[in-house]
């Protein structure tokens, strides 16, 4: 599916935003301004942007935890300030400051986060089930890492989605790592997408450093799901430039990832790849790009200001107890 | 009033709620063909889109319920036997219980979890264990268990209409128990969180539920004349109706808690501890529990005397009244 | 792997024993002489016999619940009388009468039963892990039904076994049914063995009504596992002549399985198929076959007598409590 | 005696037991690289065959431990965070607890389950929940939790040598707590099932464990002169040392149970109920519990006042002594 110029510019803008948001999160974590942990997305910005930019509002999105789902959510039109406020422990947070790093934007069909890797696989079956029953072309974009496909939950979700031909996209962001473990060591096949073969589910393997390639694959899968063609497995081969989460050492197995590995990796920086493309295709000028970056920085400034100026969430226990059950 | 069985009462609740609300559906394994009669024949009226069989994949199966509830439907997830819920426990306990609260109390999760539980079939631990205590340990989930056909129908209807996850197992030992139920079309519900005094008495209170409620009533009847036993059915564990219990203790000052769950960590311990804290001065004798001893439930011929039974209940009543 | 005449005769003898044992269990359940439930194995005798007859004593075996593992266990040299006593609630039972239908023969490396379908998948990884570390050619035969491959546990076990090249055989007894549900409806692909493709695990699909074919496939997989060649997936296509368990209706979906289905099915009766073969190949005479049947019936009579004459297990609670923990 | 941190004490236990017994090994996720320092550097001495990393596949991972234990090895299964054990809960609770007993007490299952637990990291419910109460509810599993470096080393060694499944979580809030530990080579163990009086007193008994034990000791010190607080560390929940507790109550007649688990169904309820049954006459005031309120553990700034803390413990002590 060839992308239009408008689509490419939108993707590029989202790439810049996602990248800047991730940098902001990294910086804030180092500054002690974030609660809990942060799993930085540097090097792995493109998959989420490519998967999420062309979703409809009523499509379900389960963001990957890498980058804490920000790169995905902002492409779906979610105002990240409520998530940053949450992550800063503030009353204005999307979860009222209760959740540390969880997110929830039900009106955008981004429902939840759980700390259990693979938690996404159970609910996506239900979203797909509801979507199919509703029959209005709703699609489920289910993003998670290579490591999450170790979970048996993945098997159950793929089995049932393929069996019922649910509109679920299994979008695997394969950065080759799961904390200290390499996908190469933990998975018997080169491609995680091979798992889809076991169910007869069509799959696409795509260069996850190239946001345009990811978007094309995603649009293809979205189109298939929307028109009743069932699930697709997409494997986006990507990279993790930083440590798993800030403060954890950057190991492969039990040894430091080598300088050579880092050097090779950073040659595949996704923003640079996208920039070369938009400049090369004359879709944007350097001036326009500078403006996009400036816009993103301004957006982030406002978001940070909102989070920083909001009051810390410290409701009395009674108030919390009243929120355990819905009326 | 007409009399129907306990399990038929559950089926009537399903039928009425599914007719009333198109978003209600049932998901489980072999629920169309009906392993237990509460789903029998439903597929003929509601079709396989609403009486949904899944592969043996409890996470995916529960995921149908969980995800559909987020999408505004009202699923009933039938785990067949209660223990099978443990196969997808991170989802159905932690992730379920925290969903609403932890994400800012902005999005309800209206779903029902049910399953057959309890001793009496001689099937041993994994097919006999109770689950109400385990779920009552995990906040954010309502937990209830009916003891009569009347309550079964009314409580299942309440559970389906509740905007929260409700775990409502049913005890296999009273599946065929008959009892009075209002005429079809009389749309009554039994609210969750309200205990019921199943028999009035003045010497001692027995809190018992489900099959054990039947045992308690048998014992109360047997002791009538000698000891006046008040029998309270908690009906719900979360929320728990402490007021009804404390009011009864004001009269009797003695309490036996019967609970078909293990002594360690079961709901009976929670009741005893709460009475300790909130009703210590009411007590003329220590609260005494009749529970499963802390061993995996043996099957075979041992089940009947290892589990709570009328003899053990009677002995406990006599002990607290001594 | 071609079978020797001796091997074929042994298989045939085990088929007859398994068949008669299953009939005995069915009869006893109907007579009210068994505790709990029984999942009859009629029509599905051959897979367990073929998978288990040529295992070594120190190979691990996880029997399928169909036929309650008897068809598997007796081929591994286990004396079934202790299991029948167990199932009858007797003191002499292999689990001291506590377990109803569970079995355990640790000295034969048949460790356990659990009521959770798919329970086998976690421990087999550990047995395979231990076997590989021990490096003495120990093999793990992991038998379960088509339905059990719905469980995500199956995925985790296959993933890890293939990844570590463990000597585990995933032996799937596909009778096309899981209680009332057909494999056709519950699985997206025609063959459950397709799942193995997802991991790059070799697989064999075999006629599960032909015990000799099953044994050949099993020997091939055993040989591979024993010599460090890693796991194999075997799918034995078999049939379930009876209802799922005694007392449950015999439905497909929510309707009675048809007379035609039963008729077609019973044309593939595994004892008859085996008998035709041994007679046709002149491996046994009718007289010898009659003797084999007589031997089996005599064996069963002794087993039943043992179970019936043993005292009912009713130990005091204190004695039970003393058995909860090992010293 | 030398001083080491709590988490280093666990690592020393691993090192010594792995050197002593070749059948001991550790399985988990990223234990080679060491998410927490208790496995740090172990792979260098023992190699990746004994410090085993698995995919994110908790059932398979736990299966390595479970199956290897059946094969005579002595695995330690590290779930990283306690809540992750719920992902394979049918295996690690029911199937594990019933294995030995239900199959006729003929084959032991010597394995250790560990994980970091507890509040204080502001990570919210699924990364903060306790698991000791949940496992103590399921028979056939020993459950213990150390509170000092000395106990950590001695109890982990006991757990590894035990012939039963032992769940022994460790609290992240005391990971870096320093304390005295015997010299290397002094092969001491701390037996499971024996409580420890961490501070003697005569007015009131406080039963508290792990991080909450530290809180209780802080409060006891603060109240010294005013109230004499005896602080008991149960150390083990299953088996539980009731004798030490009752002996203390003979002296103090008052009990506060502090437990970082939910009020409903937590181990504190079990203790209270047992004291009700076995020590009612000893009590001058109702046993009072300081626990997590029945809500999913919130993260962020709420954790510190929602969880048990010194203020709440002090208030409870004052209330039972009033
Ligand atoms: C059930 C569970 N097991 C383990 C963890 C610890 N954990 C957190 S992130 C992670 C790695 C995830 O890898 P992957 O899915 O590839 O995503 P990535 O972090 O590489 O982007 C692990 C093991 C967890 N959170 N939940
Ligand atoms: C976890 C779990 N879910 C559901 C069941 C109920 N159940 C018992 S046997 C069975 C069907 C098993 O099918 P399959 O594996 O194909 O074996 P078969 O009975 O056909 O031989 C089911 C669903 C169970 N025992 N455990
Ligand atoms: Mg990864
Ligand atoms: Mg089958």
PDB file of C-alpha atoms in Angstrom, chain A residues 98-217:
ATOM      1  CA  UNK A  98      -2.866   6.111  41.643  1.00  0.00           C
ATOM      2  CA  UNK A  99      -1.131   4.000  39.101  1.00  0.00           C
ATOM      3  CA  UNK A 100       2.490   5.143  38.831  1.00  0.00           C
ATOM      4  CA  UNK A 101       3.101   4.135  35.220  1.00  0.00           C
ATOM      5  CA  UNK A 102      -0.222   2.712  34.050  1.00  0.00           C
ATOM      6  CA  UNK A 103      -2.282   4.516  31.457  1.00  0.00           C
ATOM      7  CA  UNK A 104      -5.928   4.443  30.556  1.00  0.00           C
ATOM      8  CA  UNK A 105      -7.846   6.476  28.018  1.00  0.00           C
ATOM      9  CA  UNK A 106     -11.093   4.577  27.573  1.00  0.00           C
ATOM     10  CA  UNK A 107     -12.618   7.213  25.329  1.00  0.00           C
ATOM     11  CA  UNK A 108      -9.700   6.622  22.951  1.00  0.00           C
ATOM     12  CA  UNK A 109     -10.001   2.843  23.314  1.00  0.00           C
ATOM     13  CA  UNK A 110      -6.687   2.592  25.076  1.00  0.00           C
ATOM     14  CA  UNK A 111      -7.942   0.808  28.130  1.00  0.00           C
ATOM     15  CA  UNK A 112      -5.145  -0.358  30.263  1.00  0.00           C
ATOM     16  CA  UNK A 113      -1.695  -1.285  31.299  1.00  0.00           C
ATOM     17  CA  UNK A 114      -0.670  -4.103  33.552  1.00  0.00           C
ATOM     18  CA  UNK A 115       2.740  -4.908  34.875  1.00  0.00           C
ATOM     19  CA  UNK A 116       2.496  -8.499  33.671  1.00  0.00           C
ATOM     20  CA  UNK A 117       4.218  -8.920  30.331  1.00  0.00           C
ATOM     21  CA  UNK A 118       1.740 -10.645  28.036  1.00  0.00           C
ATOM     22  CA  UNK A 119      -1.277  -9.180  29.845  1.00  0.00           C
ATOM     23  CA  UNK A 120      -2.455  -7.768  26.529  1.00  0.00           C
ATOM     24  CA  UNK A 121      -3.105 -11.132  24.939  1.00  0.00           C
ATOM     25  CA  UNK A 122      -6.225 -12.009  26.914  1.00  0.00           C
ATOM     26  CA  UNK A 123      -8.174  -8.770  26.453  1.00  0.00           C
ATOM     27  CA  UNK A 124      -7.386  -8.344  22.765  1.00  0.00           C
ATOM     28  CA  UNK A 125      -9.384 -11.499  22.101  1.00  0.00           C
ATOM     29  CA  UNK A 126     -12.357  -9.877  23.798  1.00  0.00           C
ATOM     30  CA  UNK A 127     -11.963  -6.627  21.917  1.00  0.00           C
ATOM     31  CA  UNK A 128     -11.724  -8.566  18.679  1.00  0.00           C
ATOM     32  CA  UNK A 129     -14.753 -10.599  19.657  1.00  0.00           C
ATOM     33  CA  UNK A 130     -16.762  -7.462  20.394  1.00  0.00           C
ATOM     34  CA  UNK A 131     -15.550  -5.803  17.207  1.00  0.00           C
ATOM     35  CA  UNK A 132     -16.546  -8.752  15.096  1.00  0.00           C
ATOM     36  CA  UNK A 133     -19.963  -8.916  16.700  1.00  0.00           C
ATOM     37  CA  UNK A 134     -20.476  -5.186  16.238  1.00  0.00           C
ATOM     38  CA  UNK A 135     -19.385  -5.561  12.590  1.00  0.00           C
ATOM     39  CA  UNK A 136     -18.510  -1.933  12.030  1.00  0.00           C
ATOM     40  CA  UNK A 137     -14.983  -2.442  10.857  1.00  0.00           C
ATOM     41  CA  UNK A 138     -13.364  -1.869  14.226  1.00  0.00           C
ATOM     42  CA  UNK A 139      -9.770  -3.106  14.385  1.00  0.00           C
ATOM     43  CA  UNK A 140      -7.554  -4.156  17.298  1.00  0.00           C
ATOM     44  CA  UNK A 141      -3.883  -3.141  17.221  1.00  0.00           C
ATOM     45  CA  UNK A 142      -2.030  -5.277  19.717  1.00  0.00           C
ATOM     46  CA  UNK A 143       1.541  -4.070  20.217  1.00  0.00           C
ATOM     47  CA  UNK A 144       4.085  -5.857  22.347  1.00  0.00           C
ATOM     48  CA  UNK A 145       7.666  -7.003  22.333  1.00  0.00           C
ATOM     49  CA  UNK A 146       9.465 -10.099  21.123  1.00  0.00           C
ATOM     50  CA  UNK A 147       9.796 -11.208  24.712  1.00  0.00           C
ATOM     51  CA  UNK A 148       6.054 -11.168  25.259  1.00  0.00           C
ATOM     52  CA  UNK A 149       5.707 -13.925  22.669  1.00  0.00           C
ATOM     53  CA  UNK A 150       7.279 -16.311  25.111  1.00  0.00           C
ATOM     54  CA  UNK A 151       4.010 -16.213  27.047  1.00  0.00           C
ATOM     55  CA  UNK A 152       1.493 -18.944  26.396  1.00  0.00           C
ATOM     56  CA  UNK A 153      -1.124 -16.204  26.449  1.00  0.00           C
ATOM     57  CA  UNK A 154       0.167 -15.212  23.009  1.00  0.00           C
ATOM     58  CA  UNK A 155      -0.594 -18.689  21.706  1.00  0.00           C
ATOM     59  CA  UNK A 156      -4.138 -18.609  23.030  1.00  0.00           C
ATOM     60  CA  UNK A 157      -4.798 -15.194  21.539  1.00  0.00           C
ATOM     61  CA  UNK A 158      -3.370 -16.120  18.141  1.00  0.00           C
ATOM     62  CA  UNK A 159      -5.221 -19.431  18.124  1.00  0.00           C
ATOM     63  CA  UNK A 160      -8.569 -17.916  18.930  1.00  0.00           C
ATOM     64  CA  UNK A 161      -8.127 -14.856  16.734  1.00  0.00           C
ATOM     65  CA  UNK A 162      -7.226 -16.931  13.725  1.00  0.00           C
ATOM     66  CA  UNK A 163      -9.895 -19.479  14.464  1.00  0.00           C
ATOM     67  CA  UNK A 164     -12.634 -16.875  14.717  1.00  0.00           C
ATOM     68  CA  UNK A 165     -11.039 -14.596  12.125  1.00  0.00           C
ATOM     69  CA  UNK A 166     -11.012 -11.691  14.525  1.00  0.00           C
ATOM     70  CA  UNK A 167      -9.767  -8.268  13.418  1.00  0.00           C
ATOM     71  CA  UNK A 168      -6.693  -8.402  15.641  1.00  0.00           C
ATOM     72  CA  UNK A 169      -3.233  -7.371  14.515  1.00  0.00           C
ATOM     73  CA  UNK A 170      -0.401  -9.029  16.383  1.00  0.00           C
ATOM     74  CA  UNK A 171       2.179  -6.319  16.143  1.00  0.00           C
ATOM     75  CA  UNK A 172       5.474  -7.590  17.472  1.00  0.00           C
ATOM     76  CA  UNK A 173       8.147  -5.002  18.119  1.00  0.00           C
ATOM     77  CA  UNK A 174      11.198  -7.204  18.001  1.00  0.00           C
ATOM     78  CA  UNK A 175      14.133  -5.299  19.390  1.00  0.00           C
ATOM     79  CA  UNK A 176      16.048  -8.521  19.800  1.00  0.00           C
ATOM     80  CA  UNK A 177      16.144  -8.070  23.563  1.00  0.00           C
ATOM     81  CA  UNK A 178      14.109  -8.916  26.599  1.00  0.00           C
ATOM     82  CA  UNK A 179      15.880  -7.161  29.476  1.00  0.00           C
ATOM     83  CA  UNK A 180      19.290  -8.917  29.272  1.00  0.00           C
ATOM     84  CA  UNK A 181      18.207 -11.810  27.076  1.00  0.00           C
ATOM     85  CA  UNK A 182      18.519 -11.862  23.333  1.00  0.00           C
ATOM     86  CA  UNK A 183      15.710 -13.047  21.123  1.00  0.00           C
ATOM     87  CA  UNK A 184      18.316 -15.145  19.395  1.00  0.00           C
ATOM     88  CA  UNK A 185      18.946 -17.105  22.567  1.00  0.00           C
ATOM     89  CA  UNK A 186      15.353 -17.237  23.762  1.00  0.00           C
ATOM     90  CA  UNK A 187      13.531 -18.069  20.566  1.00  0.00           C
ATOM     91  CA  UNK A 188      14.150 -21.158  18.441  1.00  0.00           C
ATOM     92  CA  UNK A 189      13.507 -19.466  15.094  1.00  0.00           C
ATOM     93  CA  UNK A 190      15.026 -16.390  13.565  1.00  0.00           C
ATOM     94  CA  UNK A 191      11.674 -14.666  13.198  1.00  0.00           C
ATOM     95  CA  UNK A 192       9.028 -14.408  15.861  1.00  0.00           C
ATOM     96  CA  UNK A 193       6.596 -14.209  12.959  1.00  0.00           C
ATOM     97  CA  UNK A 194       7.180 -17.922  12.374  1.00  0.00           C
ATOM     98  CA  UNK A 195       4.785 -18.523  15.237  1.00  0.00           C
ATOM     99  CA  UNK A 196       1.978 -17.237  13.041  1.00  0.00           C
ATOM    100  CA  UNK A 197       2.645 -20.076  10.589  1.00  0.00           C
ATOM    101  CA  UNK A 198       1.561 -22.545  13.235  1.00  0.00           C
ATOM    102  CA  UNK A 199      -1.928 -21.101  13.076  1.00  0.00           C
ATOM    103  CA  UNK A 200      -2.010 -20.403   9.363  1.00  0.00           C
ATOM    104  CA  UNK A 201      -2.057 -16.692  10.147  1.00  0.00           C
ATOM    105  CA  UNK A 202      -0.579 -14.412   7.470  1.00  0.00           C
ATOM    106  CA  UNK A 203       2.483 -12.497   8.572  1.00  0.00           C
ATOM    107  CA  UNK A 204       4.619  -9.622   7.421  1.00  0.00           C
ATOM    108  CA  UNK A 205       8.193  -8.966   8.463  1.00  0.00           C
ATOM    109  CA  UNK A 206       9.207  -5.379   8.147  1.00  0.00           C
ATOM    110  CA  UNK A 207      12.167  -3.106   8.818  1.00  0.00           C
ATOM    111  CA  UNK A 208      11.146  -1.517  12.070  1.00  0.00           C
ATOM    112  CA  UNK A 209      13.628   1.321  11.658  1.00  0.00           C
ATOM    113  CA  UNK A 210      11.741   2.571   8.626  1.00  0.00           C
ATOM    114  CA  UNK A 211       8.499   4.142   9.780  1.00  0.00           C
ATOM    115  CA  UNK A 212       7.135   4.250   6.256  1.00  0.00           C
ATOM    116  CA  UNK A 213       7.638   0.546   5.746  1.00  0.00           C
ATOM    117  CA  UNK A 214       6.014  -0.151   9.093  1.00  0.00           C
ATOM    118  CA  UNK A 215       3.044   2.045   8.215  1.00  0.00           C
ATOM    119  CA  UNK A 216       2.574   0.324   4.890  1.00  0.00           C
ATOM    120  CA  UNK A 217       2.541  -3.078   6.520  1.00  0.00           C
TER     121      UNK A 217
END
